[in-house]
Short mmCIF file of C-alpha atoms in Angstrom, two decimals:
data_model
loop_
_atom_site.label_atom_id
_atom_site.label_comp_id
_atom_site.label_asym_id
_atom_site.label_seq_id
_atom_site.Cartn_x
_atom_site.Cartn_y
_atom_site.Cartn_z
CA MET A 1099 10.61 -5.50 -34.30
CA LYS A 1100 13.37 -5.82 -31.93
CA GLN A 1101 10.89 -8.31 -29.68
CA LYS A 1102 10.98 -7.89 -25.92
CA GLN A 1103 12.11 -10.07 -22.79
CA ASN A 1104 9.96 -12.77 -21.88
CA TYR A 1105 9.29 -13.32 -18.39
CA ILE A 1106 8.45 -16.91 -16.82
CA TRP A 1107 7.24 -16.56 -13.29
CA GLN A 1108 6.75 -20.23 -11.33
CA ASN A 1109 4.09 -18.83 -8.88
CA ASP A 1110 2.95 -15.34 -7.13
CA ARG A 1111 4.32 -15.47 -4.34
CA ASN A 1112 4.27 -12.65 -1.80
CA PHE A 1113 8.11 -12.25 -0.53
CA ALA A 1114 7.17 -9.13 2.12
CA LEU A 1115 4.24 -10.51 3.79
CA ASP A 1116 2.19 -8.01 3.77
CA LYS A 1117 4.57 -5.77 4.88
CA TYR A 1118 3.60 -3.67 1.91
CA GLU A 1119 0.26 -2.57 4.40
CA GLN A 1120 2.71 -1.19 6.82
CA GLN A 1121 5.59 0.58 4.07
CA GLN A 1122 2.95 2.68 2.10
CA TYR A 1123 2.18 5.34 5.14
CA TYR A 1124 6.60 5.42 5.63
CA TYR A 1125 8.57 9.11 3.64
CA VAL A 1126 10.03 9.35 0.36
CA VAL A 1127 12.89 11.41 0.97
CA GLU A 1128 15.04 13.11 -2.23
CA SER A 1129 17.09 16.76 -2.41
CA ASN A 1130 14.89 19.16 -3.12
CA ASP A 1131 17.85 18.96 -6.25
CA LEU A 1132 16.28 16.01 -7.22
CA ILE A 1133 12.53 17.37 -7.46
CA ALA A 1134 13.05 20.89 -8.99
CA LYS A 1135 16.60 21.09 -10.98
CA ALA A 1136 16.44 17.19 -12.80
CA LYS A 1137 14.72 16.43 -15.62
CA HIS A 1138 13.49 13.28 -17.40
CA ASP A 1139 10.86 11.46 -18.53
CA LEU A 1140 9.14 8.21 -16.72
CA THR A 1141 5.92 7.40 -16.46
CA VAL A 1142 3.54 8.08 -14.36
CA ASN A 1143 4.54 3.42 -12.92
CA GLN A 1144 8.02 4.17 -13.29
CA LEU A 1145 8.20 7.68 -10.49
CA LYS A 1146 5.61 5.01 -7.83
CA ILE A 1147 8.93 2.89 -8.75
CA VAL A 1148 11.06 4.17 -7.28
CA ASP A 1149 10.04 6.43 -4.83
CA PHE A 1150 8.78 2.67 -3.40
CA LEU A 1151 12.67 1.12 -3.05
CA ILE A 1152 13.05 5.61 -1.84
CA SER A 1153 10.72 4.80 0.42
CA LYS A 1154 13.35 1.50 1.88
CA ILE A 1155 16.22 3.76 2.01
CA GLN A 1156 17.13 4.30 6.33
CA PRO A 1157 18.09 7.71 8.03
CA GLU A 1158 21.64 6.06 8.90
CA ASP A 1159 22.52 4.06 4.71
CA LYS A 1160 25.81 5.50 4.50
CA GLU A 1161 25.46 4.06 0.35
CA PHE A 1162 22.93 1.92 -1.65
CA GLU A 1163 21.77 -2.07 -0.38
CA GLU A 1164 20.19 -3.81 -2.89
CA PHE A 1165 16.66 -3.83 -2.89
CA GLU A 1166 14.29 -6.79 -2.24
CA THR A 1167 10.88 -6.79 -3.83
CA SER A 1168 8.68 -9.26 -5.51
CA MET A 1169 7.19 -9.60 -8.64
CA TYR A 1170 3.47 -9.31 -5.80
CA GLU A 1171 4.35 -6.19 -4.11
CA LEU A 1172 4.85 -4.10 -7.10
CA ALA A 1173 2.19 -5.28 -8.83
CA ASN A 1174 0.29 -3.74 -4.85
CA VAL A 1175 2.27 -0.88 -5.93
CA LEU A 1176 0.59 0.13 -8.93
CA GLU A 1177 -2.11 -1.10 -8.04
CA ILE A 1178 -2.55 -4.00 -10.76
CA LYS A 1179 -4.30 -6.65 -11.35
CA ARG A 1180 -1.04 -9.04 -10.29
CA SER A 1181 -1.51 -12.43 -12.87
CA GLY A 1182 2.12 -13.18 -14.58
CA ARG A 1183 0.85 -11.19 -17.88
CA THR A 1184 1.40 -7.93 -15.61
CA TYR A 1185 4.56 -9.15 -13.84
CA ASN A 1186 5.64 -9.71 -17.47
CA GLN A 1187 4.39 -6.21 -18.17
CA ILE A 1188 5.86 -4.59 -14.24
CA ALA A 1189 9.31 -6.57 -15.57
CA ASN A 1190 9.73 -4.33 -18.73
CA THR A 1191 8.84 -0.96 -17.05
CA LEU A 1192 11.35 -1.69 -14.63
CA ASP A 1193 14.19 -2.57 -17.91
CA ASP A 1194 12.50 0.49 -19.14
CA LEU A 1195 13.52 2.80 -16.05
CA ARG A 1196 17.23 0.89 -16.58
CA LYS A 1197 17.72 2.22 -20.01
CA LYS A 1198 16.11 5.60 -18.85
CA GLU A 1199 18.28 9.19 -18.09
CA VAL A 1200 18.45 12.03 -15.76
CA THR A 1201 19.46 14.95 -15.57
CA ILE A 1202 19.94 16.60 -12.12
CA TYR A 1203 21.61 20.54 -11.99
CA ASN A 1204 23.62 21.08 -9.00
CA GLN A 1205 24.21 24.08 -7.82
CA GLU A 1206 26.60 23.86 -4.85
CA ARG A 1207 29.06 21.83 -6.87
CA GLU A 1208 28.74 23.81 -10.69
CA SER A 1209 27.91 21.13 -11.64
CA ILE A 1210 25.46 19.15 -14.08
CA VAL A 1211 24.81 15.06 -13.41
CA ARG A 1212 23.91 12.95 -15.55
CA THR A 1213 22.98 9.91 -15.05
CA GLY A 1214 21.14 6.46 -14.91
CA TRP A 1215 18.00 6.07 -12.06
CA VAL A 1216 18.61 1.99 -11.81
CA SER A 1217 22.30 0.66 -12.55
CA SER A 1218 20.41 -3.13 -12.16
CA ALA A 1219 17.42 -4.91 -12.30
CA GLU A 1220 17.67 -9.46 -11.93
CA TYR A 1221 14.57 -11.54 -12.51
CA PHE A 1222 14.04 -14.76 -10.96
CA LYS A 1223 12.11 -17.50 -11.63
CA ASN A 1224 9.69 -17.48 -7.56
CA GLY A 1225 8.59 -13.76 -8.68
CA LYS A 1226 12.16 -12.25 -6.50
CA VAL A 1227 13.64 -8.94 -8.06
CA LEU A 1228 16.83 -7.09 -6.96
CA LEU A 1229 16.82 -3.78 -7.32
CA SER A 1230 20.25 -1.21 -8.07
CA PHE A 1231 20.25 2.73 -7.19
CA ASP A 1232 22.66 4.00 -9.48
CA LYS A 1233 25.69 5.23 -6.99
CA LYS A 1234 25.94 8.81 -8.90
CA LEU A 1235 21.98 9.02 -7.48
CA THR A 1236 23.93 8.74 -3.82
CA PRO A 1237 24.33 12.24 -2.84
CA TYR A 1238 20.39 13.18 -3.49
CA LEU A 1239 19.07 10.96 -1.87
CA LEU A 1240 21.55 9.61 0.56
CA ASP A 1241 22.93 11.13 4.01
CA LEU A 1242 20.35 13.72 3.80
CA SER A 1243 20.36 16.38 6.49
CA LYS A 1244 19.43 20.24 4.18
CA ASN A 1245 18.09 20.87 1.37
CA TYR A 1246 15.02 17.90 1.55
CA THR A 1247 11.97 17.12 0.51
CA GLN A 1248 10.05 14.98 2.63
CA TYR A 1249 7.10 12.86 1.65
CA LEU A 1250 4.28 9.92 2.62
CA LEU A 1251 4.72 6.98 -0.23
CA ILE A 1252 0.62 6.81 -0.33
CA ASP A 1253 0.39 10.18 -1.40
CA THR A 1254 2.32 9.46 -4.25
CA ILE A 1255 1.12 5.94 -4.74
CA LYS A 1256 -2.89 7.08 -4.57
CA LEU A 1257 -2.39 10.14 -8.03
CA LYS A 1258 -3.16 7.93 -11.43
CA SER A 1259 -1.29 11.50 -13.68
CA LYS A 1260 2.11 12.18 -13.68
CA TYR A 1261 1.82 15.42 -14.20
CA SER A 1262 0.03 14.88 -10.54
CA ILE A 1263 2.65 13.09 -9.45
CA LEU A 1264 5.40 16.01 -10.45
CA LEU A 1265 3.38 19.29 -9.51
CA TYR A 1266 2.36 17.83 -5.95
CA LYS A 1267 6.09 16.57 -5.40
CA LEU A 1268 7.05 20.65 -6.02
CA MET A 1269 3.90 21.86 -4.02
CA ARG A 1270 5.78 20.39 -1.28
CA GLU A 1271 9.26 21.40 -2.04
CA ALA A 1272 7.60 25.17 -1.72
CA ASP A 1273 6.30 24.37 1.48
CA LYS A 1274 9.62 25.49 3.20
CA ASP A 1275 6.85 25.84 6.66
CA LYS A 1276 5.44 22.54 6.51
CA GLY A 1277 1.51 23.71 6.34
CA LYS A 1278 2.29 26.74 8.76
CA SER A 1279 1.47 29.19 6.09
CA ILE A 1280 0.69 29.39 2.47
CA ALA A 1281 2.51 27.57 -0.32
CA ILE A 1282 3.72 28.94 -3.32
CA LEU A 1283 5.10 27.63 -6.17
CA GLN A 1284 5.63 30.07 -9.34
CA GLY A 1285 6.91 30.10 -12.84
CA THR A 1286 6.71 30.87 -16.52
CA PRO A 1287 4.54 28.55 -18.18
CA GLU A 1288 7.38 27.73 -19.38
CA GLU A 1289 9.38 26.70 -16.65
CA PHE A 1290 6.54 24.76 -15.47
CA LYS A 1291 5.70 22.98 -18.91
CA GLU A 1292 9.69 21.73 -18.43
CA TRP A 1293 9.31 21.21 -14.34
CA LEU A 1294 6.22 18.66 -15.43
CA GLY A 1295 7.15 17.11 -18.25
CA ALA A 1296 4.82 18.16 -20.50
CA PRO A 1297 5.27 18.61 -24.12
CA LYS A 1298 7.34 21.26 -25.09
CA SER A 1299 5.03 22.70 -28.23
CA TYR A 1300 2.05 23.20 -25.44
CA SER A 1301 0.22 26.59 -25.43
CA TYR A 1302 -0.14 28.08 -22.24
CA ASN A 1303 -3.66 27.22 -22.87
CA SER A 1304 -2.73 23.65 -23.76
CA LEU A 1305 -0.81 23.49 -20.51
CA LYS A 1306 -3.46 24.64 -18.10
CA ASN A 1307 -6.10 22.76 -19.47
CA GLN A 1308 -4.53 19.86 -20.28
CA VAL A 1309 -2.41 19.28 -17.61
CA LEU A 1310 -2.31 21.62 -15.13
CA ILE A 1311 -6.41 22.67 -14.45
CA LYS A 1312 -6.23 18.02 -14.60
CA ALA A 1313 -3.65 18.10 -11.92
CA ILE A 1314 -4.78 20.64 -8.96
CA GLU A 1315 -8.25 18.83 -9.54
CA GLU A 1316 -6.63 15.07 -8.67
CA ILE A 1317 -4.98 16.87 -5.71
CA ASN A 1318 -7.11 18.45 -4.65
CA LEU A 1319 -9.38 15.17 -4.25
CA LYS A 1320 -7.40 12.49 -3.55
CA ILE A 1321 -4.77 15.09 -0.65
CA ASP A 1322 -5.68 15.46 2.43
CA ASP A 1323 -3.81 18.44 3.05
CA MET A 1324 -3.56 20.26 -0.52
CA ASN A 1325 -5.82 22.92 -1.80
CA LEU A 1326 -4.33 24.28 -4.68
CA GLU A 1327 -5.61 27.56 -6.80
CA LEU A 1328 -4.02 27.80 -9.98
CA LEU A 1329 -3.34 32.31 -10.61
CA GLN A 1330 -2.06 34.11 -13.65
CA GLY A 1331 -0.42 37.04 -14.04
CA ARG A 1332 -0.56 38.22 -17.41
CA TYR A 1333 1.69 41.28 -19.27
CA GLY A 1334 -1.29 42.71 -21.77
CA ARG A 1335 -3.11 40.62 -23.89
CA LYS A 1336 -0.66 37.17 -22.97
CA VAL A 1337 0.26 34.62 -19.24
CA VAL A 1338 3.75 35.00 -17.97
CA GLN A 1339 4.23 34.68 -14.72
CA VAL A 1340 1.83 31.18 -13.42
CA GLU A 1341 1.48 30.37 -9.52
CA ILE A 1342 -0.29 27.80 -7.35
CA HIS A 1343 -0.86 27.97 -4.31
CA ASN A 1344 -1.45 25.03 -1.17
CA ASN A 1345 -4.56 27.15 0.29
CA TRP A 1346 -4.24 24.41 2.90
CA THR A 1347 -2.27 25.65 5.90
CA VAL A 1348 -2.24 23.51 9.48
CA GLN A 1349 -4.02 26.95 10.96
CA ARG A 1350 -6.85 25.88 8.87
CA ALA A 1351 -7.90 23.04 9.10
CA THR A 1352 -7.32 23.34 13.27
CA GLU A 1353 -10.04 26.22 12.83
CA GLU A 1354 -11.91 23.26 9.92
CA ASN A 1355 -12.03 20.60 12.18
CA ASP A 1356 -12.30 22.47 15.90
CA LYS A 1357 -9.86 20.47 16.89
CA SER A 1358 -6.02 20.64 16.96
CA VAL A 1359 -5.25 18.44 13.39
CA THR A 1360 -3.41 15.29 14.30
CA SER A 1361 -1.02 13.27 12.09
CA ILE A 1362 -0.71 10.02 11.00
CA SER A 1363 1.24 7.16 12.34
CA THR A 1364 4.48 7.36 10.33
CA HIS A 1365 8.55 6.21 9.22
CA ASP A 1366 9.97 9.46 10.06
CA TRP A 1367 13.22 10.33 8.41
CA LEU A 1368 14.59 12.14 10.96
CA ASN A 1369 13.21 10.60 13.57
#
């Protein structure tokens, strides 16, 4: 059996100077195609690391810069106890991320892009880490002016299931008018299995009970502006259509609180 690379961390240095507390309220901005038309098998920790790196992108960036972070900062992102052992685990997670492929259907170009997420990862004994996105991801992450979705990094960081994170992103992408009306995500059971990376062998009952309901419950518990509801369309006894509604709207929230809804101070992509 091939042994995994061992890493030796000399200290627990915080290169970010506790800026992660502010970073959590930065926006993650990505093309809708990367959310709704991409296929990948990232773990929950890899999804969070990718979102963390995307949140470091600035609106004026025209090409990818090398991102500097640290084991200290990444441990905070993943909400795990900092130690040499967990730092080794993070490094292994990054190495696995570097090897994983994402497939994206580009409707405008009528093409399929197959590429990696991270093109390189460099680790230093003092805990510093340098990471670079693959250049093929440029049109999906940089210079976005239309057909994109943005959400707060803290929202995906607080979710514990990869199904919850992926469903959350799809619901954000489905919210075309920023909470002015009920957002609806609809598709066949097979499409939901594909979108959420659920096992293809799952029956609809397994998909509903093991994936959809659990993800909906976690999102409703942890995301303030989401109140998701599952609806099913049947043909005879077979479920052929699934809809997930976000029943939270700005108007409803305003009426319930009997005051205007205020937004948190954030790093906005366009402002």
